[in-house]
Tab-separated table of C-alpha atoms in Angstrom:
chain	number	residue	atom	x	y	z
Q	34	MET	CA	79.534	134.571	171.662
Q	35	GLY	CA	77.716	131.548	173.189
Q	36	VAL	CA	78.981	132.393	176.647
Q	37	LEU	CA	77.998	136.033	176.216
Q	38	TYR	CA	74.455	134.922	175.367
Q	39	LEU	CA	74.112	132.693	178.429
Q	40	ALA	CA	75.513	135.577	180.627
Q	41	THR	CA	73.197	138.424	179.330
Q	42	PRO	CA	70.003	139.415	181.385
Q	43	ARG	CA	66.732	138.240	180.240
Q	44	SER	CA	65.092	140.947	178.215
Q	45	VAL	CA	63.203	141.334	174.931
Q	46	GLY	CA	66.006	143.301	173.242
Q	47	TRP	CA	68.692	140.763	174.353
Q	48	GLU	CA	66.569	137.721	173.184
Q	49	ILE	CA	65.775	139.283	169.787
Q	50	GLY	CA	69.368	140.422	169.436
Q	51	PHE	CA	70.956	137.184	170.059
Q	52	GLN	CA	68.354	134.777	168.741
Q	53	SER	CA	67.345	136.483	165.631
Q	54	GLY	CA	70.640	138.387	165.124
Q	55	LEU	CA	72.811	135.304	165.211
Q	56	SER	CA	70.402	133.212	163.285
Q	57	PHE	CA	70.220	135.892	160.599
Q	58	ALA	CA	74.030	135.999	160.625
Q	59	CYS	CA	74.243	132.320	159.933
Q	60	GLY	CA	71.615	132.672	157.179
Q	61	ILE	CA	73.521	135.446	155.450
Q	62	ALA	CA	76.624	133.425	155.684
Q	63	MET	CA	74.831	130.526	154.094
Q	64	LEU	CA	73.702	132.970	151.164
Q	65	ALA	CA	77.293	133.938	150.704
Q	66	GLY	CA	78.328	130.267	150.697
Q	67	LEU	CA	75.707	129.482	148.061
Q	68	ARG	CA	77.236	132.034	145.669
Q	69	ARG	CA	80.583	130.129	145.846
Q	70	MET	CA	78.998	126.762	145.026
Q	71	PRO	CA	78.746	125.161	141.740
Q	72	VAL	CA	75.120	125.673	140.248
Q	73	HIS	CA	74.342	121.980	140.381
Q	74	GLN	CA	74.990	121.841	144.179
Q	75	ARG	CA	72.966	124.887	145.254
Q	76	TRP	CA	69.418	123.713	145.522
Q	77	PRO	CA	69.698	121.422	148.651
Q	78	TRP	CA	71.599	124.081	150.388
Q	79	ALA	CA	69.443	126.958	149.289
Q	80	LEU	CA	66.354	125.174	150.739
Q	81	VAL	CA	67.941	124.622	154.092
Q	82	THR	CA	69.019	128.434	154.058
Q	83	VAL	CA	65.491	129.312	153.543
Q	84	GLY	CA	64.547	127.202	156.625
Q	85	VAL	CA	67.205	128.956	158.769
Q	86	LEU	CA	66.163	132.424	157.679
Q	87	SER	CA	62.534	131.692	158.386
Q	88	ALA	CA	63.320	130.392	161.747
Q	89	ALA	CA	65.370	133.457	162.397
Q	90	VAL	CA	62.282	135.630	162.002
Q	91	GLY	CA	60.380	133.564	164.656
Q	92	PRO	CA	61.882	135.002	167.831
Q	93	ILE	CA	60.901	138.660	166.817
Q	94	PRO	CA	57.074	138.160	166.971
Q	95	ALA	CA	57.541	135.559	169.816
Q	96	GLU	CA	59.428	138.020	172.112
Q	97	LEU	CA	57.281	141.023	171.084
Q	98	ASP	CA	54.014	139.080	171.751
Q	99	THR	CA	52.900	140.069	168.329
Q	100	ASP	CA	49.593	138.324	167.503
Q	101	TRP	CA	48.573	138.828	163.820
Q	102	PHE	CA	45.715	136.292	163.953
Q	103	PRO	CA	42.350	137.260	165.853
Q	104	GLY	CA	41.352	135.214	168.886
Q	105	ASP	CA	43.341	132.590	170.773
Q	106	GLY	CA	44.705	130.892	167.800
Q	107	PRO	CA	48.369	130.170	166.805
Q	108	ASP	CA	50.929	133.033	166.934
Q	109	ILE	CA	52.484	134.316	163.740
Q	110	ALA	CA	55.841	133.113	165.259
Q	111	ASP	CA	54.720	129.497	164.705
Q	112	VAL	CA	54.426	130.211	161.028
Q	113	PHE	CA	58.109	131.108	160.730
Q	114	TYR	CA	59.214	128.345	163.205
Q	115	LEU	CA	57.237	125.695	161.294
Q	116	ALA	CA	58.461	126.671	157.880
Q	117	PHE	CA	61.969	125.458	158.885
Q	118	TYR	CA	60.770	121.892	158.753
Q	119	PRO	CA	59.602	121.532	155.126
Q	120	ALA	CA	62.377	123.645	153.815
Q	121	ALA	CA	65.092	121.515	155.711
Q	122	ALA	CA	63.217	118.408	154.773
Q	123	ALA	CA	63.138	119.304	151.100
Q	124	GLY	CA	66.857	120.162	151.346
Q	125	LEU	CA	67.695	116.775	152.996
Q	126	VAL	CA	65.897	114.884	150.249
Q	127	LEU	CA	67.784	116.531	147.648
Q	128	MET	CA	71.052	115.722	149.365
Q	129	ILE	CA	70.101	112.230	149.686
Q	130	ARG	CA	69.154	111.800	145.973
Q	131	LYS	CA	72.513	113.448	145.111
Q	132	LEU	CA	74.376	110.897	147.213
Q	133	ARG	CA	72.422	107.904	145.978
Q	134	ARG	CA	70.291	107.659	142.877
Q	135	ARG	CA	68.927	104.312	143.867
Q	136	THR	CA	66.974	103.694	147.105
Q	137	ASP	CA	68.824	101.849	149.892
Q	138	TRP	CA	65.961	99.909	151.405
Q	139	ALA	CA	68.147	98.762	154.333
Q	140	ALA	CA	68.682	102.394	155.253
Q	141	VAL	CA	64.883	103.134	154.818
Q	142	VAL	CA	63.985	100.182	157.120
Q	143	ASP	CA	66.662	101.501	159.680
Q	144	ALA	CA	65.270	104.933	159.575
Q	145	LEU	CA	61.792	103.873	159.841
Q	146	THR	CA	62.429	101.673	162.839
Q	147	VAL	CA	64.109	104.393	164.721
Q	148	THR	CA	61.430	106.953	163.759
Q	149	VAL	CA	58.558	104.685	164.822
Q	150	GLY	CA	60.118	104.192	168.276
Q	151	ILE	CA	60.588	107.936	168.671
Q	152	ALA	CA	57.087	108.582	167.298
Q	153	LEU	CA	55.717	106.362	169.949
Q	154	PHE	CA	57.373	108.443	172.709
Q	155	LEU	CA	56.317	111.708	171.201
Q	156	TRP	CA	52.639	110.448	170.777
Q	157	ALA	CA	52.581	109.493	174.440
Q	158	TYR	CA	53.943	112.692	175.850
Q	159	ALA	CA	53.625	115.408	173.063
Q	160	ILE	CA	50.866	114.413	170.608
Q	161	ALA	CA	48.219	112.628	172.316
Q	162	PRO	CA	47.865	114.947	175.414
Q	163	VAL	CA	47.409	117.812	173.006
Q	164	LEU	CA	44.756	116.100	170.869
Q	165	ARG	CA	42.793	114.999	173.921
Q	166	ASP	CA	42.761	118.637	175.264
Q	167	ALA	CA	39.166	119.597	174.267
Q	168	THR	CA	39.472	123.006	175.961
Q	169	THR	CA	42.033	124.251	173.268
Q	170	LEU	CA	41.257	125.321	169.835
Q	171	LEU	CA	41.668	122.858	167.099
Q	172	SER	CA	44.012	125.286	165.287
Q	173	VAL	CA	46.205	125.550	168.367
Q	174	ARG	CA	46.303	121.712	168.543
Q	175	VAL	CA	47.178	121.263	165.030
Q	176	VAL	CA	50.034	123.704	165.338
Q	177	ALA	CA	51.250	122.021	168.549
Q	178	VAL	CA	51.177	118.543	166.843
Q	179	ALA	CA	52.888	119.900	163.725
Q	180	TYR	CA	56.241	120.336	165.695
Q	181	PRO	CA	56.747	116.706	166.774
Q	182	VAL	CA	55.484	115.577	163.302
Q	183	GLY	CA	58.088	117.929	161.741
Q	184	ASP	CA	60.590	116.390	164.074
Q	185	LEU	CA	59.917	112.881	162.957
Q	186	LEU	CA	60.166	113.751	159.417
Q	187	LEU	CA	63.601	115.363	159.878
Q	188	LEU	CA	64.719	112.447	162.085
Q	189	ALA	CA	63.969	109.843	159.318
Q	190	LEU	CA	65.657	111.948	156.583
Q	191	THR	CA	68.692	112.559	158.791
Q	192	ILE	CA	69.218	108.945	159.328
Q	193	LEU	CA	68.880	108.191	155.649
Q	194	LEU	CA	71.410	111.039	154.932
Q	195	LEU	CA	73.969	109.435	157.291
Q	196	ARG	CA	73.539	106.062	155.878
Q	197	SER	CA	73.739	107.377	152.238
Q	198	SER	CA	77.105	108.968	153.251
Q	199	GLY	CA	78.832	105.883	154.135
Q	200	ARG	CA	80.982	104.796	157.207
Q	201	GLN	CA	83.935	106.832	155.790
Q	202	GLY	CA	81.969	109.985	156.806
Q	203	ARG	CA	81.583	112.621	154.121
Q	204	ARG	CA	82.074	115.851	156.010
Q	205	ALA	CA	78.940	117.642	154.716
Q	206	PRO	CA	76.353	114.965	155.558
Q	207	LEU	CA	77.991	114.459	159.103
Q	208	ILE	CA	77.828	118.240	159.770
Q	209	VAL	CA	74.329	118.621	158.448
Q	210	ALA	CA	73.295	115.512	160.549
Q	211	THR	CA	74.902	116.873	163.696
Q	212	ALA	CA	73.056	120.258	163.112
Q	213	ILE	CA	69.662	118.673	162.590
Q	214	GLY	CA	70.327	116.382	165.567
Q	215	LEU	CA	70.982	119.529	167.817
Q	216	TYR	CA	67.814	121.041	166.523
Q	217	LEU	CA	65.672	118.044	167.270
Q	218	ALA	CA	67.385	117.634	170.628
Q	219	GLY	CA	66.153	121.167	171.534
Q	220	ASP	CA	62.619	120.395	170.467
Q	221	TRP	CA	62.617	117.184	172.391
Q	222	LEU	CA	63.981	118.685	175.559
Q	223	TRP	CA	60.694	120.718	175.798
Q	224	VAL	CA	58.926	117.370	175.838
Q	225	VAL	CA	61.266	115.453	178.248
Q	226	LEU	CA	62.012	118.159	180.956
Q	227	PRO	CA	58.363	118.639	182.087
Q	228	LEU	CA	58.348	115.108	182.834
Q	229	LEU	CA	61.262	115.472	185.099
Q	230	ASP	CA	60.658	118.732	186.798
Q	231	GLU	CA	58.224	121.541	185.777
Q	232	ASN	CA	60.371	124.199	187.556
Q	233	VAL	CA	63.321	123.319	185.327
Q	234	VAL	CA	61.328	124.232	182.244
Q	235	ASN	CA	60.309	127.644	183.661
Q	236	ALA	CA	63.939	128.473	184.598
Q	237	TRP	CA	65.451	131.166	182.187
Q	238	LEU	CA	68.786	129.244	182.023
Q	239	THR	CA	66.937	126.251	180.684
Q	240	ASP	CA	65.466	128.356	177.944
Q	241	ARG	CA	68.788	129.920	177.212
Q	242	LEU	CA	70.642	126.607	176.923
Q	243	ILE	CA	67.940	125.139	174.405
Q	244	ASN	CA	68.030	128.195	172.414
Q	245	TYR	CA	71.850	127.993	172.396
Q	246	GLY	CA	71.507	124.620	170.906
Q	247	TYR	CA	69.333	125.986	168.087
Q	248	LEU	CA	71.851	128.677	167.391
Q	249	LEU	CA	74.715	126.218	167.355
Q	250	SER	CA	72.526	124.123	164.866
Q	251	PHE	CA	72.415	127.069	162.611
Q	252	ALA	CA	76.058	127.705	162.903
Q	253	LEU	CA	76.965	124.232	161.888
Q	254	LEU	CA	74.739	124.436	158.845
Q	255	ALA	CA	76.366	127.749	157.898
Q	256	SER	CA	79.927	126.227	158.386
Q	257	ALA	CA	78.895	123.366	156.050
Q	258	THR	CA	77.719	125.781	153.310
Q	259	VAL	CA	80.585	128.187	153.510
Q	260	ARG	CA	83.505	125.828	153.593
Q	261	THR	CA	84.779	125.231	150.073
Q	262	GLY	CA	84.732	121.544	149.073
Q	263	VAL	CA	82.763	120.316	152.012
Q	264	GLN	CA	79.625	119.835	149.929
Q	265	ASP	CA	80.983	117.373	147.563
Q	266	ASP	CA	84.011	115.593	149.191
Q	267	GLY	CA	83.929	111.853	148.166
Q	268	PRO	CA	81.942	108.980	146.755
Q	269	ALA	CA	78.786	107.897	148.204
Q	270	ALA	CA	78.351	104.961	150.338
Q	271	PRO	CA	77.739	101.551	148.669
Q	272	ALA	CA	74.293	100.032	149.260
Q	273	VAL	CA	74.945	97.794	152.181
Q	274	SER	CA	72.889	95.742	154.531
Q	275	GLN	CA	75.266	95.208	157.376
Q	276	ILE	CA	74.590	96.758	160.848
Q	277	SER	CA	77.345	98.560	162.764
Q	278	ARG	CA	77.435	98.400	166.560
Q	279	ALA	CA	76.264	102.002	166.784
Q	280	GLN	CA	73.262	101.141	164.429
Q	281	LEU	CA	72.518	98.150	166.551
Q	282	VAL	CA	72.447	100.070	169.736
Q	283	LEU	CA	70.202	102.613	168.102
Q	284	LEU	CA	67.867	100.132	166.713
Q	285	THR	CA	67.730	98.258	169.998
Q	286	GLY	CA	66.940	101.472	171.932
Q	287	ALA	CA	64.113	102.366	169.378
Q	288	VAL	CA	62.496	98.833	169.765
Q	289	LEU	CA	62.645	99.031	173.608
Q	290	ILE	CA	60.650	102.233	173.614
Q	291	SER	CA	57.315	100.447	173.162
Q	292	PRO	CA	57.715	98.077	176.235
Q	293	GLY	CA	59.161	100.967	178.138
Q	294	LEU	CA	56.089	103.118	177.524
Q	295	MET	CA	53.698	100.226	178.501
Q	296	ILE	CA	55.613	99.729	181.659
Q	297	ALA	CA	55.524	103.459	182.546
Q	298	GLU	CA	51.812	103.690	181.956
Q	299	GLN	CA	51.294	100.440	183.876
Q	300	VAL	CA	53.185	101.902	186.927
Q	301	SER	CA	51.111	105.023	186.636
Q	302	GLY	CA	47.800	103.046	186.699
Q	303	ASP	CA	46.509	104.562	183.752
Q	304	ILE	CA	47.126	102.922	180.365
Q	305	VAL	CA	45.866	105.391	177.857
Q	306	ASP	CA	47.922	104.678	174.833
Q	307	GLY	CA	47.519	101.007	174.603
Q	308	TYR	CA	46.240	100.790	171.031
Q	309	ALA	CA	49.183	103.245	169.946
Q	310	ILE	CA	51.604	101.176	171.698
Q	311	ALA	CA	50.234	98.024	170.131
Q	312	ILE	CA	50.314	99.399	166.583
Q	313	GLY	CA	53.701	100.799	167.093
Q	314	SER	CA	55.006	97.492	168.409
Q	315	ALA	CA	53.576	95.618	165.398
Q	316	ALA	CA	54.955	98.078	163.057
Q	317	MET	CA	58.475	97.703	164.534
Q	318	PHE	CA	58.140	93.967	164.683
Q	319	LEU	CA	57.350	94.051	160.881
Q	320	LEU	CA	60.267	96.310	160.272
Q	321	VAL	CA	62.767	94.264	162.198
Q	322	MET	CA	61.588	91.037	160.306
Q	323	SER	CA	62.043	93.018	157.165
Q	324	ARG	CA	65.534	93.896	158.191
Q	325	PHE	CA	66.235	90.331	159.058
Q	326	THR	CA	65.115	89.214	155.815
Q	327	GLN	CA	67.379	91.853	154.132
Q	328	LEU	CA	70.406	90.648	156.181
Q	329	LEU	CA	69.568	86.924	155.316
Q	330	LYS	CA	69.372	87.712	151.630
Q	331	GLN	CA	72.719	89.735	151.958
Q	332	ALA	CA	74.370	86.872	153.601
Q	333	GLU	CA	73.147	84.388	150.869
Q	334	ARG	CA	74.450	86.712	148.174
Q	335	GLN	CA	77.804	87.050	149.938
Q	336	SER	CA	77.981	83.357	150.425
Q	337	GLN	CA	77.262	82.759	146.682
Q	338	VAL	CA	80.052	85.328	145.671
Q	339	VAL	CA	82.442	83.646	148.024
Q	340	HIS	CA	81.506	80.138	146.568
Q	341	GLU	CA	82.121	81.560	143.093
Q	342	MET	CA	85.446	83.239	143.957
Q	343	SER	CA	86.586	80.023	145.556
Q	344	ARG	CA	85.915	78.336	142.072
Q	345	ARG	CA	87.690	80.847	140.061
Q	346	ASP	CA	91.466	81.473	139.441
Q	347	GLU	CA	92.090	85.133	140.540
Q	348	LEU	CA	94.461	86.068	137.830
Q	349	THR	CA	92.930	84.504	134.783
Q	350	GLY	CA	89.237	84.317	135.765
Q	351	LEU	CA	89.088	80.723	134.534
Q	352	PRO	CA	87.705	77.852	136.713
Q	353	ASN	CA	90.388	76.733	139.112
Q	354	ARG	CA	91.464	73.186	140.202
Q	355	ARG	CA	88.628	73.072	142.872
Q	356	ALA	CA	85.959	73.748	140.222
Q	357	TRP	CA	87.542	71.350	137.809
Q	358	ALA	CA	87.339	68.597	140.428
Q	359	GLN	CA	83.696	69.388	141.214
Q	360	GLU	CA	82.277	69.902	137.743
Q	361	VAL	CA	84.129	67.523	135.398
Q	362	PRO	CA	82.990	64.164	137.138
Q	363	GLN	CA	79.440	65.242	136.551
Q	364	ILE	CA	80.210	65.961	132.815
Q	365	LEU	CA	82.011	62.584	132.524
Q	366	GLY	CA	78.912	60.849	134.027
Q	367	LYS	CA	76.675	62.425	131.324
Q	368	CYS	CA	79.070	61.550	128.723
Q	369	LYS	CA	79.329	57.879	129.809
Q	370	ALA	CA	75.500	57.541	130.033
Q	371	ASN	CA	75.091	58.922	126.555
Q	372	GLY	CA	78.122	57.073	125.082
Q	373	VAL	CA	79.781	60.210	124.117
Q	374	PRO	CA	83.638	60.397	123.787
Q	375	VAL	CA	85.491	62.752	126.042
Q	376	SER	CA	89.099	63.979	125.718
Q	377	VAL	CA	91.273	65.881	128.229
Q	378	GLY	CA	94.112	68.130	127.314
Q	379	MET	CA	96.910	69.325	129.541
Q	380	ILE	CA	98.586	72.524	128.385
Q	381	ASP	CA	101.965	73.905	129.791
Q	382	LEU	CA	103.602	77.100	128.548
Q	383	ASP	CA	107.078	76.370	127.240
Q	384	ARG	CA	110.095	77.894	129.223
Q	385	PHE	CA	107.694	79.891	131.299
Q	386	LYS	CA	110.327	80.201	134.149
Q	387	MET	CA	112.887	81.680	131.837
Q	388	PHE	CA	110.312	84.126	130.451
Q	389	ASN	CA	109.526	85.188	134.163
Q	390	ASP	CA	113.280	85.574	135.041
Q	391	THR	CA	113.828	87.557	131.822
Q	392	TYR	CA	110.858	89.817	131.866
Q	393	GLY	CA	109.684	89.754	135.594
Q	394	HIS	CA	106.608	88.328	137.228
Q	395	PRO	CA	104.226	91.063	136.242
Q	396	ALA	CA	105.053	90.213	132.627
Q	397	GLY	CA	104.551	86.427	133.420
Q	398	ASP	CA	101.092	87.187	134.949
Q	399	ARG	CA	100.159	89.236	131.909
Q	400	LEU	CA	101.114	86.302	129.620
Q	401	LEU	CA	99.164	83.888	131.697
Q	402	LYS	CA	96.051	86.281	131.577
Q	403	GLU	CA	96.267	86.996	127.877
Q	404	ALA	CA	96.884	83.405	127.053
Q	405	ALA	CA	93.856	82.310	128.996
Q	406	ALA	CA	91.688	84.931	127.390
Q	407	ALA	CA	92.931	84.025	123.910
Q	408	TRP	CA	92.465	80.267	124.325
Q	409	ASN	CA	89.078	80.590	125.913
Q	410	GLU	CA	87.848	82.268	122.731
Q	411	GLN	CA	89.095	79.465	120.608
Q	412	VAL	CA	87.659	76.484	122.468
Q	413	ARG	CA	84.189	75.250	121.754
Q	414	HIS	CA	81.234	76.307	123.873
Q	415	SER	CA	80.976	72.912	125.442
Q	416	ASP	CA	84.604	72.855	126.334
Q	417	VAL	CA	85.893	73.669	129.831
Q	418	LEU	CA	89.315	75.354	130.087
Q	419	ALA	CA	90.691	75.753	133.623
Q	420	ARG	CA	93.868	76.703	135.295
Q	421	TYR	CA	95.427	73.702	136.979
Q	422	GLY	CA	98.370	75.429	138.642
Q	423	GLY	CA	101.298	77.618	137.691
Q	424	GLU	CA	101.641	77.709	133.944
Q	425	GLU	CA	99.557	74.473	133.424
Q	426	PHE	CA	96.042	74.560	132.094
Q	427	LEU	CA	93.468	71.735	131.504
Q	428	VAL	CA	90.887	71.547	128.796
Q	429	LEU	CA	88.023	69.104	128.877
Q	430	LEU	CA	86.432	68.435	125.393
Q	431	PRO	CA	83.228	66.535	125.627
Q	432	GLY	CA	82.042	64.886	122.433
Q	433	ALA	CA	85.593	64.872	120.993
Q	434	GLY	CA	87.745	61.874	120.222
Q	435	THR	CA	91.527	62.153	119.942
Q	436	ALA	CA	91.504	63.549	116.355
Q	437	GLU	CA	88.818	66.244	116.887
Q	438	ALA	CA	90.346	67.196	120.340
Q	439	ALA	CA	93.731	67.706	118.620
Q	440	VAL	CA	92.041	70.081	116.066
Q	441	VAL	CA	90.704	72.143	118.843
Q	442	LEU	CA	94.111	72.292	120.625
Q	443	GLU	CA	95.958	73.197	117.418
Q	444	ARG	CA	93.617	76.294	117.171
Q	445	LEU	CA	95.183	77.491	120.414
Q	446	ARG	CA	98.684	77.581	119.163
Q	447	PRO	CA	98.731	80.431	116.773
Q	448	VAL	CA	96.791	82.763	119.288
Q	449	THR	CA	99.324	82.160	122.157
Q	450	PRO	CA	100.414	85.744	123.054
Q	451	MET	CA	103.798	87.365	123.241
Q	452	GLY	CA	105.310	85.030	120.731
Q	453	GLN	CA	105.373	82.149	123.214
Q	454	THR	CA	104.646	78.481	122.576
Q	455	PHE	CA	103.123	75.651	124.513
Q	456	SER	CA	103.369	71.847	124.884
Q	457	ALA	CA	100.287	69.746	125.270
Q	458	GLY	CA	99.313	66.290	126.334
Q	459	LEU	CA	96.054	64.765	125.092
Q	460	ALA	CA	94.206	61.728	126.486
Q	461	THR	CA	90.736	60.223	125.490
Q	462	TRP	CA	88.590	58.688	128.099
Q	463	ASP	CA	87.794	54.975	128.044
Q	464	HIS	CA	84.568	55.494	130.061
Q	465	ALA	CA	86.143	53.352	132.848
Q	466	GLU	CA	89.097	55.004	134.367
Q	467	THR	CA	88.830	57.754	137.152
Q	468	LEU	CA	89.379	61.417	136.396
Q	469	GLU	CA	92.672	61.271	138.175
Q	470	MET	CA	93.845	58.541	135.963
Q	471	LEU	CA	92.655	60.292	132.779
Q	472	VAL	CA	94.505	63.512	133.846
Q	473	ALA	CA	97.667	61.447	134.701
Q	474	ARG	CA	97.668	60.060	131.188
Q	475	ALA	CA	97.358	63.484	129.691
Q	476	ASP	CA	100.169	64.640	131.933
Q	477	ARG	CA	102.398	61.779	130.739
Q	478	ALA	CA	101.719	62.786	127.206
Q	479	LEU	CA	102.588	66.394	128.080
Q	480	TYR	CA	105.920	65.460	129.413
Q	481	THR	CA	106.666	63.479	126.314
Q	482	ALA	CA	105.833	66.465	124.202
Q	483	LYS	CA	108.345	68.468	126.317
Q	484	ALA	CA	110.958	65.860	126.048
Q	485	ASP	CA	110.495	65.649	122.250
Q	486	GLY	CA	111.382	69.361	121.816
Q	487	ARG	CA	108.455	71.378	123.063
Q	488	ASP	CA	105.933	73.386	120.936
Q	489	ARG	CA	103.871	70.270	120.070
Q	490	ILE	CA	100.849	68.161	121.073
Q	491	CYS	CA	101.187	64.513	121.927
Q	492	TYR	CA	98.543	62.092	122.741
Q	493	ALA	CA	98.521	59.185	125.230
Q	494	PRO	CA	97.593	55.632	124.188
Q	495	ALA	CA	94.496	53.943	125.723
Q	496	PRO	CA	94.996	52.620	128.998
Q	497	GLY	CA	95.935	48.888	129.215
Q	498	ASP	CA	97.348	49.000	125.748
Q	499	ALA	CA	100.165	46.383	126.062
Q	500	ALA	CA	101.671	47.296	122.798
Q	501	SER	CA	102.348	50.911	123.507
Q	502	GLY	CA	102.032	50.980	127.354
Q	503	ASP	CA	102.606	54.498	128.611
Q	504	ILE	CA	104.563	55.620	125.496
Q	505	THR	CA	102.975	58.555	123.750
Q	506	SER	CA	103.249	59.608	120.103
Q	507	PRO	CA	102.921	63.019	118.200
Q	508	VAL	CA	99.458	63.816	116.961
Q	509	PRO	CA	99.547	63.212	113.245
Q	510	ALA	CA	99.165	66.412	111.098
């Protein structure tokens, strides 16, 4: 159909038949698609459909030279063409809100940066020349300016729509963005081509090609509306602040528009948009700095998350050996300064290897996870329970001597899940030995508990106790 349109002779009948006829066909197809949609999905697409149907009417008065307004004011065709912009914009807003309830400020900054860059270009070549033309009626100038302003609005919303849909690419937002992009490309070609060659603009083939782009845009919108399931085909994108290569290229190109315009006007010898370029440059600089700040905060948050993950055991969620080595010396230092007793218990699940071999590793992981959760509920708020490695756990008990620490560890025995038991070694700090030495004493007490038959708690004698040496004894009941 597109090839046929390009091949037909230039006449009012053919233009109305193809432009309005095909546009109406797309609009009718969209109406049919609306009836097949769930009610909660219809409003965004209904608004876009209104815009397409309105634009479909435009070629009729335009080709017939119908002038419903007196004088040299705007044509009635402009009313129908311009109606496309607010209708499509409202539809895009609803689509964005449906994809994401919370505002993604990173996407907003990206959209504004690109839009400000394109706005500078349109100001210099489409808006400012019209506003400076005092020979034209004000109403005509307002209508002429309304087109690029509408383009900028749709551009910003289209970028937001793409960012809201995520990198995985939901089909409906991608199709809609492509369709709106084709429509905007047609508008901007009318701005760019006169700068290259005025004769190209007046050629009938140029007009046909641009109009064909508009028709293709409507056809894509119709396909997105008609195809079942394309309107709601996956989760929305997570709020992210990362910049992809494509986004970086787009943002870089937008930022370079400002110096490019300044160079172009300097070469022409007539800098007429200096204030606009300066304001646009300042706006883009502030937007870039805002984006940089967002990325910096995102990096800080990610660094904090990675830091916390490196200090947590993935299976149980308890502090791991790294966190133990970093935090416990500080606690010991405070206890020493205040003269507070501190004990360390080392816990080892009995016959864990046999349990793994009998029930499988998933069951073993579940045992470790459930045991950690159950024990963590029984220790005091001031205590620190950590996974030391394998089936071994460490618990730091500030303010607890041997007897009080033993009471806390005894509370853990009846809540051990799956009918399992544990052995534990307990050592009380003498405020002089290193953390490694303290843990080593608790470890020796643990091995004594295992050697004595498991399912028990043993404590280690004080370091340097010549009478008992490294020999441990069961905790008295």
